Amino acid sequence: MKALADLLFPHITKTPADYYAQFPPRDLPSGAKVTRIAPSPTGFVHIGTLMTALVNRQLAHQTGGIFFLRIEDTDKKREIPRSVEEIIINLINYALTPDEGYVSVDPLVERGAYGPYIQSQRVEIYETFAKYMVEQGVAYPCFCTENELDRLRKTQEAQGVARPGYYGDWAVWRNATFEQIKERIDAGERPVIRIRAPYPNEARVRFKDVIKGDIDMPANDLDSVLLKSNSLPTYHFAHVIDDTLMHVNPIIRGDEWLSSAPLHIQTFEYLGLPVPDFAHVAPMAKMDGTSKRKISKRKDPEANVMYYYEAGYPVRAVSEYLLNLANSGFYDWSKANPGQSYQNFPINLDAMGVSMPLFDLVKLNDISKDVIATYSAEQVYEYGLAWAKQYSLRLAALLEADPGYSIAVFNLERTGQAPRKDIVNWSDIDRACGFFFDELYAESIAVNLPLPAYGEEVITAILERVRQFDASATKEAWLDAMRALGETLGFARDAKTFKKNPESFKGHFGDVMMVVRAALTGRTNTPDLYEILKIMGQSRINQRIDQILARLGENQP
Ligand code: GLU
């Protein structure tokens, strides 16, 4: 076997032992967990990657351990330019900068003594382990082409073989002689390296998944590929080697990997390595009609972390939302620990759901409203403007035209015991506060002016009175004045009086105020009108009244 190993890997002089010596366990307190995320740079950053990163980081940091980033770029065909950068930028934005691995972009900066942290630069390591396995007789080269494998599958199907695949007697290169292999190598062919799985293999694999509990599966009997012909590893091989040399425990990963855990465990065992703990995380799901399905990278915009930036959800809101999906205890914890950062939440892998957590936009919106309600008006201005500069230049211009006014707008019912929770995210500023800004107000009333039909004379009388709005007078004084005016115009002083005798009145005091509200905001539902008028100021009030009265005049026959 030694001769075969040397034939396949003549340039490899190291042994696994050299790497075990080079990467000794880190000097960490007992119980410290080393965790990682290991995304592939194959497109946009999935929201599930952020959730896994949050869980991994919390777990590592709350135990005094290390959280790192490893880039799994072994599938060169699927690689998308700048994906690595996108991953790093998102981790930084979400306060998840890894302790080891890439910590910044442009230029890429790598930190940590257990690297390289990108798999394409670890080829020599994989080859060393592959060579060792060949030498031990637990792996072998295979020169089958895609076409040959295809033919094998078709033959198996035609013969009704229960399980198509490369294993046992079907594995044509499993028992090839040294000479047969040498002939191919001499001809310049490059083999893949496959694991030599016991066959038949009646054994079972049993382990305790940290999230899913007791697992009992058939042991692996497929001769799966470990190293591809370009010397890049498959996920299976890279996982075993990298997570060993980087001392990761537990392995927290998507549950699509659970089915290949027997192969991984077999590989650890062939290498004489301890098997780490596994925590297989269920993917995020959503309701599609009445059925629950996994969120799809292709179909669902909310799978992409960009979706949350574009909608203007604060990082804290998304983070709290994801922690809430990961551990339903997060909600109670945050209620019991007001003012504490979500980063202090003690995550518990045992408490992660076995079934797919349901993506819930309503919940995200509620959390986001709560988060934004804790911001000062100045913060809302700053964050809202930063968002608008990227995603809504028009809103940015409106906000910047008069920063003092914008901040006063955001301060409406913000201070005090129960701050207003009206802004869902930064793209919601238009809906929640747009009427304060003249341009948006004008557009809105051009489309719809919800003014009650009391006739021009009555409406004019009410609005003319608002020209005398006195910001220095109390709210009560203003309301009294409007109530008195209403009475002279034939409105009951309150709803109760009106109800007793509806035919004697045009309406009641609330209807008078509705005229003011509709005319000055273009809406039928607003925060406190007195506060709104105070913020708007008399000259804006007068301008708006002019516009409305001019419009009433135009509509006359
Ligand atoms: N590169 C793998 C993936 O993106 C990583 C899985 C793992 O965390 O082990 O699915």
Short mmCIF file of N, CA and C in Angstrom, two decimals, residues 19-119:
data_model
loop_
_atom_site.label_atom_id
_atom_site.label_comp_id
_atom_site.label_asym_id
_atom_site.label_seq_id
_atom_site.Cartn_x
_atom_site.Cartn_y
_atom_site.Cartn_z
N TYR A 19 0.51 17.39 11.03
CA TYR A 19 -0.53 18.41 11.19
C TYR A 19 -1.12 18.42 12.60
N TYR A 20 -1.22 17.21 13.19
CA TYR A 20 -1.72 17.19 14.58
C TYR A 20 -0.77 17.99 15.47
N ALA A 21 0.53 17.90 15.15
CA ALA A 21 1.51 18.63 15.95
C ALA A 21 1.45 20.13 15.65
N GLN A 22 1.21 20.44 14.38
CA GLN A 22 1.16 21.86 14.00
C GLN A 22 -0.07 22.57 14.57
N PHE A 23 -1.16 21.82 14.72
CA PHE A 23 -2.42 22.43 15.19
C PHE A 23 -2.89 21.78 16.49
N PRO A 24 -2.18 22.03 17.59
CA PRO A 24 -2.59 21.43 18.86
C PRO A 24 -3.88 22.09 19.35
N PRO A 25 -4.57 21.46 20.30
CA PRO A 25 -5.79 22.09 20.82
C PRO A 25 -5.48 23.49 21.33
N ARG A 26 -6.44 24.38 21.19
CA ARG A 26 -6.25 25.75 21.70
C ARG A 26 -6.23 25.74 23.22
N ASP A 27 -5.59 26.75 23.75
CA ASP A 27 -5.53 26.88 25.20
C ASP A 27 -6.77 27.64 25.67
N LEU A 28 -7.82 26.88 25.98
CA LEU A 28 -9.09 27.51 26.34
C LEU A 28 -9.58 26.95 27.67
N PRO A 29 -10.42 27.71 28.36
CA PRO A 29 -10.97 27.19 29.63
C PRO A 29 -11.76 25.91 29.39
N SER A 30 -11.88 25.10 30.42
CA SER A 30 -12.59 23.84 30.20
C SER A 30 -14.06 24.14 29.92
N GLY A 31 -14.63 23.38 29.04
CA GLY A 31 -16.03 23.60 28.65
C GLY A 31 -16.18 24.60 27.51
N ALA A 32 -15.06 25.22 27.11
CA ALA A 32 -15.15 26.20 26.02
C ALA A 32 -15.47 25.49 24.71
N LYS A 33 -16.36 26.06 23.94
CA LYS A 33 -16.75 25.46 22.66
C LYS A 33 -16.09 26.21 21.51
N VAL A 34 -15.59 25.44 20.55
CA VAL A 34 -15.07 26.04 19.33
C VAL A 34 -16.10 25.76 18.23
N THR A 35 -16.61 26.83 17.64
CA THR A 35 -17.66 26.65 16.64
C THR A 35 -17.28 27.42 15.37
N ARG A 36 -17.97 27.09 14.31
CA ARG A 36 -17.64 27.77 13.05
C ARG A 36 -18.87 27.82 12.17
N ILE A 37 -18.84 28.75 11.23
CA ILE A 37 -19.75 28.59 10.10
C ILE A 37 -18.86 28.33 8.90
N ALA A 38 -19.38 27.56 7.97
CA ALA A 38 -18.56 27.09 6.86
C ALA A 38 -19.31 27.27 5.54
N PRO A 39 -19.65 28.50 5.21
CA PRO A 39 -20.45 28.69 4.00
C PRO A 39 -19.64 28.47 2.72
N SER A 40 -20.36 28.14 1.67
CA SER A 40 -19.75 28.03 0.35
C SER A 40 -20.05 29.34 -0.39
N PRO A 41 -19.07 29.85 -1.11
CA PRO A 41 -19.27 31.15 -1.79
C PRO A 41 -20.01 31.00 -3.09
N THR A 42 -21.25 30.55 -3.01
CA THR A 42 -21.98 30.21 -4.23
C THR A 42 -23.19 31.11 -4.48
N GLY A 43 -23.14 32.33 -3.96
CA GLY A 43 -24.27 33.21 -4.24
C GLY A 43 -24.57 34.07 -3.04
N PHE A 44 -25.78 34.57 -2.97
CA PHE A 44 -26.09 35.51 -1.89
C PHE A 44 -26.05 34.85 -0.52
N VAL A 45 -25.96 35.67 0.50
CA VAL A 45 -25.90 35.13 1.87
C VAL A 45 -27.32 34.77 2.30
N HIS A 46 -27.49 33.54 2.69
CA HIS A 46 -28.80 33.03 3.08
C HIS A 46 -29.08 33.47 4.52
N ILE A 47 -30.33 33.78 4.80
CA ILE A 47 -30.69 34.23 6.14
C ILE A 47 -30.42 33.10 7.17
N GLY A 48 -30.51 31.85 6.70
CA GLY A 48 -30.21 30.71 7.58
C GLY A 48 -28.73 30.70 7.99
N THR A 49 -27.86 31.18 7.11
CA THR A 49 -26.44 31.26 7.45
C THR A 49 -26.25 32.25 8.59
N LEU A 50 -26.99 33.34 8.54
CA LEU A 50 -26.89 34.33 9.63
C LEU A 50 -27.38 33.74 10.94
N MET A 51 -28.48 32.98 10.85
CA MET A 51 -29.01 32.38 12.07
C MET A 51 -27.99 31.40 12.67
N THR A 52 -27.41 30.58 11.81
CA THR A 52 -26.42 29.62 12.31
C THR A 52 -25.21 30.36 12.87
N ALA A 53 -24.84 31.45 12.22
CA ALA A 53 -23.69 32.22 12.72
C ALA A 53 -23.99 32.79 14.10
N LEU A 54 -25.21 33.31 14.27
CA LEU A 54 -25.59 33.86 15.58
C LEU A 54 -25.51 32.79 16.67
N VAL A 55 -26.07 31.63 16.35
CA VAL A 55 -26.09 30.54 17.33
C VAL A 55 -24.65 30.11 17.65
N ASN A 56 -23.84 29.95 16.61
CA ASN A 56 -22.46 29.52 16.81
C ASN A 56 -21.66 30.53 17.63
N ARG A 57 -21.85 31.79 17.29
CA ARG A 57 -21.09 32.81 17.99
C ARG A 57 -21.49 32.90 19.47
N GLN A 58 -22.81 32.89 19.71
CA GLN A 58 -23.28 32.98 21.09
C GLN A 58 -22.71 31.82 21.91
N LEU A 59 -22.81 30.62 21.31
CA LEU A 59 -22.39 29.43 22.04
C LEU A 59 -20.89 29.50 22.35
N ALA A 60 -20.10 29.89 21.36
CA ALA A 60 -18.66 29.97 21.58
C ALA A 60 -18.36 31.02 22.64
N HIS A 61 -18.93 32.18 22.51
CA HIS A 61 -18.55 33.28 23.40
C HIS A 61 -19.07 33.08 24.82
N GLN A 62 -20.24 32.48 24.95
CA GLN A 62 -20.74 32.30 26.32
C GLN A 62 -19.99 31.19 27.07
N THR A 63 -19.20 30.41 26.33
CA THR A 63 -18.41 29.36 27.01
C THR A 63 -16.92 29.71 27.03
N GLY A 64 -16.59 30.92 26.60
CA GLY A 64 -15.18 31.32 26.58
C GLY A 64 -14.42 30.68 25.42
N GLY A 65 -15.15 30.29 24.38
CA GLY A 65 -14.53 29.60 23.25
C GLY A 65 -14.26 30.52 22.07
N ILE A 66 -14.20 29.91 20.90
CA ILE A 66 -13.81 30.61 19.68
C ILE A 66 -14.86 30.34 18.61
N PHE A 67 -15.20 31.41 17.88
CA PHE A 67 -16.11 31.27 16.75
C PHE A 67 -15.33 31.69 15.50
N PHE A 68 -15.29 30.83 14.49
CA PHE A 68 -14.54 31.24 13.30
C PHE A 68 -15.30 30.99 12.02
N LEU A 69 -14.74 31.55 10.96
CA LEU A 69 -15.34 31.44 9.62
C LEU A 69 -14.41 30.63 8.73
N ARG A 70 -14.95 29.62 8.10
CA ARG A 70 -14.17 28.85 7.12
C ARG A 70 -14.91 28.90 5.79
N ILE A 71 -14.20 29.25 4.75
CA ILE A 71 -14.84 29.33 3.43
C ILE A 71 -14.66 28.00 2.72
N GLU A 72 -15.78 27.41 2.32
CA GLU A 72 -15.73 26.09 1.67
C GLU A 72 -15.89 26.26 0.17
N ASP A 73 -14.77 26.52 -0.48
CA ASP A 73 -14.80 26.84 -1.92
C ASP A 73 -14.25 25.69 -2.74
N THR A 74 -14.82 24.51 -2.52
CA THR A 74 -14.29 23.36 -3.25
C THR A 74 -15.09 23.05 -4.51
N ASP A 75 -16.20 23.72 -4.67
CA ASP A 75 -16.99 23.50 -5.89
C ASP A 75 -16.77 24.71 -6.79
N LYS A 76 -15.71 24.65 -7.56
CA LYS A 76 -15.30 25.82 -8.34
C LYS A 76 -16.34 26.20 -9.40
N LYS A 77 -17.10 25.19 -9.85
CA LYS A 77 -18.10 25.47 -10.90
C LYS A 77 -19.23 26.36 -10.38
N ARG A 78 -19.54 26.20 -9.11
CA ARG A 78 -20.69 26.94 -8.57
C ARG A 78 -20.29 28.26 -7.91
N GLU A 79 -19.01 28.54 -7.91
CA GLU A 79 -18.55 29.73 -7.20
C GLU A 79 -19.00 31.03 -7.90
N ILE A 80 -19.41 32.01 -7.12
CA ILE A 80 -19.86 33.29 -7.68
C ILE A 80 -18.90 34.37 -7.17
N PRO A 81 -18.42 35.23 -8.08
CA PRO A 81 -17.48 36.27 -7.66
C PRO A 81 -18.05 37.14 -6.52
N ARG A 82 -17.21 37.56 -5.67
CA ARG A 82 -17.52 38.44 -4.52
C ARG A 82 -18.38 37.77 -3.44
N SER A 83 -18.70 36.49 -3.58
CA SER A 83 -19.49 35.86 -2.52
C SER A 83 -18.73 35.84 -1.20
N VAL A 84 -17.43 35.61 -1.27
CA VAL A 84 -16.64 35.56 -0.04
C VAL A 84 -16.74 36.91 0.67
N GLU A 85 -16.58 37.97 -0.11
CA GLU A 85 -16.65 39.31 0.46
C GLU A 85 -18.03 39.56 1.07
N GLU A 86 -19.07 39.13 0.35
CA GLU A 86 -20.44 39.33 0.85
C GLU A 86 -20.64 38.66 2.21
N ILE A 87 -20.08 37.46 2.33
CA ILE A 87 -20.22 36.74 3.60
C ILE A 87 -19.56 37.54 4.72
N ILE A 88 -18.35 38.00 4.45
CA ILE A 88 -17.60 38.71 5.50
C ILE A 88 -18.31 40.03 5.86
N ILE A 89 -18.72 40.76 4.82
CA ILE A 89 -19.38 42.05 5.08
C ILE A 89 -20.63 41.85 5.94
N ASN A 90 -21.38 40.81 5.62
CA ASN A 90 -22.60 40.57 6.40
C ASN A 90 -22.29 40.19 7.84
N LEU A 91 -21.26 39.39 8.02
CA LEU A 91 -20.91 39.04 9.40
C LEU A 91 -20.51 40.30 10.17
N ILE A 92 -19.74 41.14 9.52
CA ILE A 92 -19.32 42.39 10.19
C ILE A 92 -20.55 43.24 10.51
N ASN A 93 -21.43 43.43 9.51
CA ASN A 93 -22.63 44.24 9.73
C ASN A 93 -23.48 43.71 10.87
N TYR A 94 -23.52 42.41 11.01
CA TYR A 94 -24.37 41.81 12.04
C TYR A 94 -23.62 41.56 13.34
N ALA A 95 -22.51 42.26 13.52
CA ALA A 95 -21.72 42.15 14.75
C ALA A 95 -21.30 40.70 15.01
N LEU A 96 -21.00 40.00 13.91
CA LEU A 96 -20.62 38.58 14.03
C LEU A 96 -19.22 38.36 13.46
N THR A 97 -18.41 39.39 13.52
CA THR A 97 -17.04 39.25 13.02
C THR A 97 -16.39 38.05 13.70
N PRO A 98 -15.87 37.11 12.91
CA PRO A 98 -15.32 35.90 13.53
C PRO A 98 -14.03 36.17 14.29
N ASP A 99 -13.73 35.29 15.24
CA ASP A 99 -12.48 35.43 15.99
C ASP A 99 -11.30 34.97 15.13
N GLU A 100 -11.57 34.02 14.24
CA GLU A 100 -10.53 33.53 13.33
C GLU A 100 -11.15 33.40 11.94
N GLY A 101 -10.27 33.45 10.95
CA GLY A 101 -10.76 33.40 9.57
C GLY A 101 -10.70 34.82 9.02
N TYR A 102 -11.46 35.06 7.96
CA TYR A 102 -11.43 36.41 7.37
C TYR A 102 -12.19 37.38 8.26
N VAL A 103 -11.55 38.50 8.54
CA VAL A 103 -12.20 39.48 9.42
C VAL A 103 -12.44 40.81 8.73
N SER A 104 -11.89 40.98 7.51
CA SER A 104 -12.23 42.20 6.77
C SER A 104 -12.02 41.94 5.27
N VAL A 105 -12.57 42.86 4.48
CA VAL A 105 -12.45 42.71 3.02
C VAL A 105 -11.71 43.92 2.45
N ASP A 106 -11.24 43.76 1.23
CA ASP A 106 -10.59 44.87 0.51
C ASP A 106 -9.58 45.62 1.36
N PRO A 107 -8.46 45.11 1.72
CA PRO A 107 -7.99 43.77 1.38
C PRO A 107 -8.54 42.72 2.34
N LEU A 108 -8.55 41.47 1.83
CA LEU A 108 -8.97 40.35 2.68
C LEU A 108 -7.93 40.17 3.78
N VAL A 109 -8.37 40.16 5.01
CA VAL A 109 -7.43 39.95 6.11
C VAL A 109 -7.84 38.69 6.85
N GLU A 110 -6.88 37.78 7.01
CA GLU A 110 -7.16 36.53 7.71
C GLU A 110 -6.46 36.56 9.06
N ARG A 111 -7.14 36.03 10.07
CA ARG A 111 -6.59 36.04 11.42
C ARG A 111 -6.67 34.60 11.96
N GLY A 112 -5.75 34.23 12.84
CA GLY A 112 -5.86 32.91 13.48
C GLY A 112 -4.73 31.97 13.09
N ALA A 113 -4.43 31.05 13.97
CA ALA A 113 -3.29 30.14 13.81
C ALA A 113 -3.70 28.77 13.29
N TYR A 114 -4.98 28.62 12.90
CA TYR A 114 -5.44 27.30 12.48
C TYR A 114 -5.81 27.26 10.99
N GLY A 115 -5.28 28.23 10.26
CA GLY A 115 -5.62 28.37 8.85
C GLY A 115 -4.73 27.52 7.96
N PRO A 116 -4.77 27.72 6.64
CA PRO A 116 -5.65 28.69 5.98
C PRO A 116 -7.14 28.36 6.24
N TYR A 117 -7.96 29.44 6.23
CA TYR A 117 -9.37 29.28 6.53
C TYR A 117 -10.22 29.24 5.26
N ILE A 118 -9.56 28.94 4.15
CA ILE A 118 -10.29 28.78 2.89
C ILE A 118 -9.80 27.47 2.28
N GLN A 119 -10.73 26.61 1.90
CA GLN A 119 -10.35 25.23 1.60
C GLN A 119 -9.46 25.10 0.37
#
